[in-house]
Coordinates of C-alpha atoms in Angstrom, one line a residue:
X1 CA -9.7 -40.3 -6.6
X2 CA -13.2 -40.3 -7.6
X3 CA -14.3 -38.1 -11.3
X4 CA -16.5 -36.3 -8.7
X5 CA -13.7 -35.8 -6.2
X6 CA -11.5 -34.7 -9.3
X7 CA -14.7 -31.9 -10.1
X8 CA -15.1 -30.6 -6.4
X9 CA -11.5 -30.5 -6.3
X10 CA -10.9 -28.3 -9.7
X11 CA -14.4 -26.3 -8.8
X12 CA -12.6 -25.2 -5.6
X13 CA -9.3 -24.4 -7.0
X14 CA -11.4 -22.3 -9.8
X15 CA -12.5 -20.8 -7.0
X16 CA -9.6 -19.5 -5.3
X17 CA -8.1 -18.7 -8.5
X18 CA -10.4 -16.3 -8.9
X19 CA -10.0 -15.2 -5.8
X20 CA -6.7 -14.6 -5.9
X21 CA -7.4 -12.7 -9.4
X22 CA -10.1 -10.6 -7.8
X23 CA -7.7 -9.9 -4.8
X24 CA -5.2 -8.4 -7.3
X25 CA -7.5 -5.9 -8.9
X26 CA -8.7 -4.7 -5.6
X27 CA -5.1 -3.8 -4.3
X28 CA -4.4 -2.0 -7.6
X29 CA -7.0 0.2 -6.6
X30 CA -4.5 1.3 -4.1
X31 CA -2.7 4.1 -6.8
X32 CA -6.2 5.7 -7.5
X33 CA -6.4 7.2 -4.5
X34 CA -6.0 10.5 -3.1
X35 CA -3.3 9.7 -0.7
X36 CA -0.3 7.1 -0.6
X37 CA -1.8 4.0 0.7
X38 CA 1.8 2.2 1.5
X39 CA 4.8 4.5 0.0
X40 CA 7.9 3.0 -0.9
X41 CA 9.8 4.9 2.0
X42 CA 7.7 3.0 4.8
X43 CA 9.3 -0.3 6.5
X44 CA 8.4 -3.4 4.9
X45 CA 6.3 -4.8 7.8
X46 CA 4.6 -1.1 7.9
X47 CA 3.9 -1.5 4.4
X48 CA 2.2 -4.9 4.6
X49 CA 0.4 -3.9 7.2
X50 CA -0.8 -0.9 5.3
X51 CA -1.8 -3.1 2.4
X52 CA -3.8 -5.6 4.4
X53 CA -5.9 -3.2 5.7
X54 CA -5.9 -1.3 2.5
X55 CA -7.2 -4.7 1.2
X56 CA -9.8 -5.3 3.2
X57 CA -11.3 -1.9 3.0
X58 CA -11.1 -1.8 -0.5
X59 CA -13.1 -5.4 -0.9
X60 CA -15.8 -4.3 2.0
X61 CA -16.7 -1.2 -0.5
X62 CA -16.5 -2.9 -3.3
X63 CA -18.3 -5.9 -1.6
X64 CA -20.8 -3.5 -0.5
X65 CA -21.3 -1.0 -3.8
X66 CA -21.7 -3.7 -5.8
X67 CA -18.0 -3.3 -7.8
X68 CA -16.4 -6.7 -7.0
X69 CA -15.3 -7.8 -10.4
X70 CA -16.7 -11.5 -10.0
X71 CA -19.2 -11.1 -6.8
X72 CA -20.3 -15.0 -7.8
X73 CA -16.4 -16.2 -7.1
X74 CA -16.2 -13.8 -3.8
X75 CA -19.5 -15.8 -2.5
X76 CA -18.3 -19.0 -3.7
X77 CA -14.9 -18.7 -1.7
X78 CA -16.7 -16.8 1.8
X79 CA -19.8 -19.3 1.8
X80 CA -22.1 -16.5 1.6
X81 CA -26.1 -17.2 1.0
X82 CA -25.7 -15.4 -2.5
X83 CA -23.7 -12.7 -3.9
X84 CA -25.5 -9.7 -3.1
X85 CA -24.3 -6.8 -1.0
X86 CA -26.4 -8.0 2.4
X87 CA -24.9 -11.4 2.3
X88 CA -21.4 -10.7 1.3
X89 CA -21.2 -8.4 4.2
X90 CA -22.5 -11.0 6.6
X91 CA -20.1 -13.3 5.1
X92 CA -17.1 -10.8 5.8
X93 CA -17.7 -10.2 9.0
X94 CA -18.2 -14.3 9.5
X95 CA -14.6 -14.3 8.4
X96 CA -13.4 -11.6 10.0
X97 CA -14.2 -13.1 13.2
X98 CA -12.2 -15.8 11.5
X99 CA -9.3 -14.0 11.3
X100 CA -8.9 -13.1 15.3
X101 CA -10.3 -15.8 16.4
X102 CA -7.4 -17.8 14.2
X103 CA -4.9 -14.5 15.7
X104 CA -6.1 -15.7 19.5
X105 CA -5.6 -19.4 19.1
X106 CA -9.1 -20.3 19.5
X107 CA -9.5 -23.7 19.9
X108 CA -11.1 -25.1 16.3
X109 CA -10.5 -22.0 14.8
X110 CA -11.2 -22.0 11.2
X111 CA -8.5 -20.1 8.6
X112 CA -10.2 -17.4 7.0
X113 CA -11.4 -17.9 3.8
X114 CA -10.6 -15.0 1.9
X115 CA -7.3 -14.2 0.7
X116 CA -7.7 -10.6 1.5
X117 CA -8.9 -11.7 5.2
X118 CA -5.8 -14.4 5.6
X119 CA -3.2 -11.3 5.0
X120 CA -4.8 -9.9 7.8
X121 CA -3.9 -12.6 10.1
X122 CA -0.4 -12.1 10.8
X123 CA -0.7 -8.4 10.4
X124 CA -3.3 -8.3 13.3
X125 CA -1.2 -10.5 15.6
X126 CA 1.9 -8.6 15.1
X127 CA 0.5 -5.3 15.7
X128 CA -2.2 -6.4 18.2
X129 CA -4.8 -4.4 16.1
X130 CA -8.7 -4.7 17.4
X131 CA -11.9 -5.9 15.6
X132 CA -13.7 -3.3 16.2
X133 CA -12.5 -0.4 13.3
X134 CA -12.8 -3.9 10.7
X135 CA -16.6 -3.9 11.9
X136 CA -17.2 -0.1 11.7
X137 CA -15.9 -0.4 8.0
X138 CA -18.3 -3.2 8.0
X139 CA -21.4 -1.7 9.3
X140 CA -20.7 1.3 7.2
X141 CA -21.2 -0.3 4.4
X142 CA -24.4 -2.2 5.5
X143 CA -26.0 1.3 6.0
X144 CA -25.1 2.3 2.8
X145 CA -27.7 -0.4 1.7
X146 CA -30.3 1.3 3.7
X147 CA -29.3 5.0 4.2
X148 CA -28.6 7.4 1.1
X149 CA -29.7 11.1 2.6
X150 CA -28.3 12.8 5.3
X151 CA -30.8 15.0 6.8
X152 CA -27.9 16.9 8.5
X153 CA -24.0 17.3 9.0
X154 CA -24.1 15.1 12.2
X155 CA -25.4 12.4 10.8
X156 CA -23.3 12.5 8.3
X157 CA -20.0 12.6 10.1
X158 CA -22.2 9.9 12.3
X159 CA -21.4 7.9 8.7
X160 CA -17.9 9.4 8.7
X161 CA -17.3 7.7 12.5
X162 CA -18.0 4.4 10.7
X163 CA -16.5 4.9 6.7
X164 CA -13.2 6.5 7.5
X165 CA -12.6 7.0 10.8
X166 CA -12.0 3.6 11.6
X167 CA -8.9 3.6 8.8
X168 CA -7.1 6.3 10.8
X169 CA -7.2 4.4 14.1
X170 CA -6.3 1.2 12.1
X171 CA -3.2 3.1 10.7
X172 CA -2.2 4.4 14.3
X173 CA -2.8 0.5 15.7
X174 CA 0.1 -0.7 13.2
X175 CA 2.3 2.2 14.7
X176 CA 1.7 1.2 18.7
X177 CA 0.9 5.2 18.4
X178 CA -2.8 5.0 19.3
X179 CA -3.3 7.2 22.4
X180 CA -7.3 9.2 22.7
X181 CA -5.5 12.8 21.2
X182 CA -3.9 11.2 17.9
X183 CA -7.1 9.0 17.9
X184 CA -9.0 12.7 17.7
X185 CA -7.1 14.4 15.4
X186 CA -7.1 11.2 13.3
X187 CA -11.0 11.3 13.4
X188 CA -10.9 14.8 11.9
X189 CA -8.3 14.0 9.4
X190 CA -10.6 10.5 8.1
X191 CA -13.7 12.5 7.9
X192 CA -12.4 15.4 6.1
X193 CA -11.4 13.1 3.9
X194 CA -14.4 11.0 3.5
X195 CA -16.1 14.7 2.7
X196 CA -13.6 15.6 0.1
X197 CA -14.1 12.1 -1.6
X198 CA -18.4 13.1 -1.5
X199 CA -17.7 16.4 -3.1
X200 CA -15.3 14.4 -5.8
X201 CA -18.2 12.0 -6.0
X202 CA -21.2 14.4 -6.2
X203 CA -21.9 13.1 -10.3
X204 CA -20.7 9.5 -9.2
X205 CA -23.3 8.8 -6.2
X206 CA -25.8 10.8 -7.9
X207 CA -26.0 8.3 -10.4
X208 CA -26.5 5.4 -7.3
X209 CA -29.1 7.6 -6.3
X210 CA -26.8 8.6 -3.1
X211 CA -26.8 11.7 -1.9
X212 CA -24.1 13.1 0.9
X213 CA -24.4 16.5 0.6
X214 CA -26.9 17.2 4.0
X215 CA -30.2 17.8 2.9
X216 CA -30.1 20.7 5.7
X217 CA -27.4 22.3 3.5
X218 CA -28.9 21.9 0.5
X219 CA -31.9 23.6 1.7
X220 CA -30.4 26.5 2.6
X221 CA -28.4 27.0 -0.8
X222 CA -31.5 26.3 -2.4
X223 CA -30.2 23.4 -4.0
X224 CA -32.6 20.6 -5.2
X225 CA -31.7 17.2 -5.9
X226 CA -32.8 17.5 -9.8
X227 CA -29.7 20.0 -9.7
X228 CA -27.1 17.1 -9.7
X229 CA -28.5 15.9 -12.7
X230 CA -27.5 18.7 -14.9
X231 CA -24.0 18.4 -16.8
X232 CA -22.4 21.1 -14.9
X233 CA -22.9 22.6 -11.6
X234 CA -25.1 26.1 -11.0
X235 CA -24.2 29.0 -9.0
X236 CA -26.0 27.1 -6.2
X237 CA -24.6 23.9 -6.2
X238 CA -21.1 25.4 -6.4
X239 CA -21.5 27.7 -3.3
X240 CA -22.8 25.2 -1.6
X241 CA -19.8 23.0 -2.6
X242 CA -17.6 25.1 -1.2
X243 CA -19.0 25.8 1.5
X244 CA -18.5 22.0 2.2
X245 CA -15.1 22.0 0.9
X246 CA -14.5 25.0 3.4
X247 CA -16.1 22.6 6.1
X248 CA -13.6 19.6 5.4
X249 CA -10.4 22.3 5.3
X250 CA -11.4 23.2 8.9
X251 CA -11.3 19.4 9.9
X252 CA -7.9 18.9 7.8
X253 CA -6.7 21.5 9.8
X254 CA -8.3 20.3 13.5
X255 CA -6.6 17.3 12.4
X256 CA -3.3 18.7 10.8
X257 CA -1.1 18.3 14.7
X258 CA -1.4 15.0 14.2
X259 CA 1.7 15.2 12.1
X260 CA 4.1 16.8 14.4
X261 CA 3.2 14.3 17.2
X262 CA 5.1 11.7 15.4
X263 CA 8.5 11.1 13.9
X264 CA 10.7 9.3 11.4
X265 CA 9.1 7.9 8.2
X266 CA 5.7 7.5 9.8
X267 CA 5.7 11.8 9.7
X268 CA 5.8 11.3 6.1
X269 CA 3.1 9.3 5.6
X270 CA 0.7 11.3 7.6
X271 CA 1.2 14.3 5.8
X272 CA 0.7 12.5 2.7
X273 CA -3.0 11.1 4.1
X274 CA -3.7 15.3 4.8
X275 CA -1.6 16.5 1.4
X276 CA -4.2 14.2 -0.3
X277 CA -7.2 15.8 1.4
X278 CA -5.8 19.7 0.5
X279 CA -4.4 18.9 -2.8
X280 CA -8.5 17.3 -3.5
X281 CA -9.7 20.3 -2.2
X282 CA -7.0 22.6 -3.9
X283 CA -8.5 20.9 -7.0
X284 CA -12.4 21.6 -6.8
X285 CA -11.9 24.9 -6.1
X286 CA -9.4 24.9 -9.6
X287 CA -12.4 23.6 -11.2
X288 CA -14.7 26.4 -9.8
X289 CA -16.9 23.9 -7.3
X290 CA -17.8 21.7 -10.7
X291 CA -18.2 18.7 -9.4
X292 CA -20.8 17.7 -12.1
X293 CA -19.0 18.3 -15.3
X294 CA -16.2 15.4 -13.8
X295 CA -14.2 14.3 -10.4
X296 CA -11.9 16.8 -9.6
X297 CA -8.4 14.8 -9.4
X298 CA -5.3 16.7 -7.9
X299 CA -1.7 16.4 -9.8
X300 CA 0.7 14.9 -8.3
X301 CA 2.6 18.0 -8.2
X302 CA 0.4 19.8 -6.3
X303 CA 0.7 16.4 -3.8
X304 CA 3.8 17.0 -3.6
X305 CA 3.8 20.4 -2.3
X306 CA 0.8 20.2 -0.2
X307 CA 2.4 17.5 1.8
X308 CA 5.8 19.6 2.1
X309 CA 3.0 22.2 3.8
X310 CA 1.3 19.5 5.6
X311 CA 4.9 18.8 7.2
X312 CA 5.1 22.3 8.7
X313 CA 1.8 23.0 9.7
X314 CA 2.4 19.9 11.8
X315 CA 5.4 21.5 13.5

């Protein structure tokens, strides 16, 4: 073997090293979250399949936001043109199709090159799951490079049909559970969610120069945006936040049957994706709509009983 075989051979290893690393710290995200991502109680297969796609919605934010801990080694491994946001993505999706087209058996198929994206392989072609959510999560994230006001609440549950709502149908996919009315009250469940994480994040996108509060909203609280610079929250901003809030309980609760349309150890789950959303919400309104003065976090005994609640309001 050649010195420059030997080189190209330990540049690539490096490579997937890193990867690997990288991969790691993008699945331990997973207990930072609002909700269980894959509980302990779930089956095994359940709970790899929860993780996959955990993983690869994780590493298309973090891809996309910029918060990839080595972005040089993630475009190394994915072939991407260079490791900013735009690229990445394309890069993704490039082995994304990667991944289905290895699940199909296309002929010449390539493996994916991502360790994230390989999980996904077998996970996709045991529970037949579809592209399209994986290219929602995708495209949201390429609009976040573009888009960072939402003139109104529809387009930003528009964002919502993209960021969050795809996760839902994803979940119900690796049930077999994924008929049009769990698919709605999915919908409502995801983007109550993706709300509740905003009005966590008011401070946090601020500082990105990202604003989700609608701009139609803040106009009628008579909020400005030099108002989410101050260190705590005015009279203003906090009405406004809970008027929000109040907005995203009504969706938790569209979305709240969802629950009782499905048994076993599955049930359990769901009501912990809403007990996350209430428990959040619980949680600003402890801190009196501040969203400014830090992210309102719920304890995880107040999770614990909003997802006993969550259990019979899905009855």
């Amino acid at each position: 073997m050649t010195v420059r075989r030997q080189a190209a051979d330990k540049k690539q290893a490096d490579e997937q090293a890193g990867s690997q690393q990288a991969s790691v710290v993008v699945l331990d995200k997973a207990a930072r979250e609002n909700f269980p991502v894959a509980p302990f109680f779930m089956p095994a297969a359940m709970r790899a399949g929860l993780m996959a796609v955990y993983g690869f919605a994780r590493l298309v934010d973090d891809a996309g936001d910029g918060d990839l801990e080595d972005p040089a080694a993630t475009a190394a491994v994915l072939g991407a043109a260079d490791a900013e946001a735009p690229a990445l993505l394309d890069a993704l999706e490039a082995d994304l199709d990667r991944v289905f087209e290895t699940v199909l058996g296309t002929p010449g198929a390539e493996a994916p090159r991502h360790p994230l994206m390989a999980a996904l392989v077998p996970v996709a072609d045991r529970h037949a799951l579809t592209p399209e959510p994986f290219r929602a999560l995708i495209q949201a994230n390429r609009v976040d490079q573009t888009t960072s006001r939402y003139p109104d609440i529809d387009a930003l549950m528009g964002y919502c049909e993209l960021s969050a709502n795809p996760v839902g149908l994803m979940v119900l996919q690796l049930a077999g559970l994924a008929t049009p009315e769990r698919v709605r009250q999915s919908d409502a469940v995801c983007s109550a969610l993706q709300i509740i994480e905003h009005l966590q994040d008011v401070a946090e996108d601020r500082a990105r120069d990202r604003i989700y509060l609608p701009a139609a909203d803040m106009a009628a609280f008579e909020v400005t945006e030099a108002d989410l610079d101050a260190e705590h929250a005015g009279p203003a901003l906090r009405a406004l936040v809970a008027f929000e809030a109040q907005r995203a309980r009504v969706l938790l609760d569209q979305g709240a049957p969802l629950v009782g349309t499905v048994g076993g150890r599955l049930r359990l789950l769901l009501a912990g994706f809403a007990a996350g959303g209430y428990a959040a919400l619980d949680a600003i309104a402890a801190a009196d709509n501040d969203v400014l003065a830090g992210a309102p976090k719920p304890r995880k005994s107040r999770l614990l009983r909003e997802a006993a609640a969550t259990l019979v309001r899905g009855r």
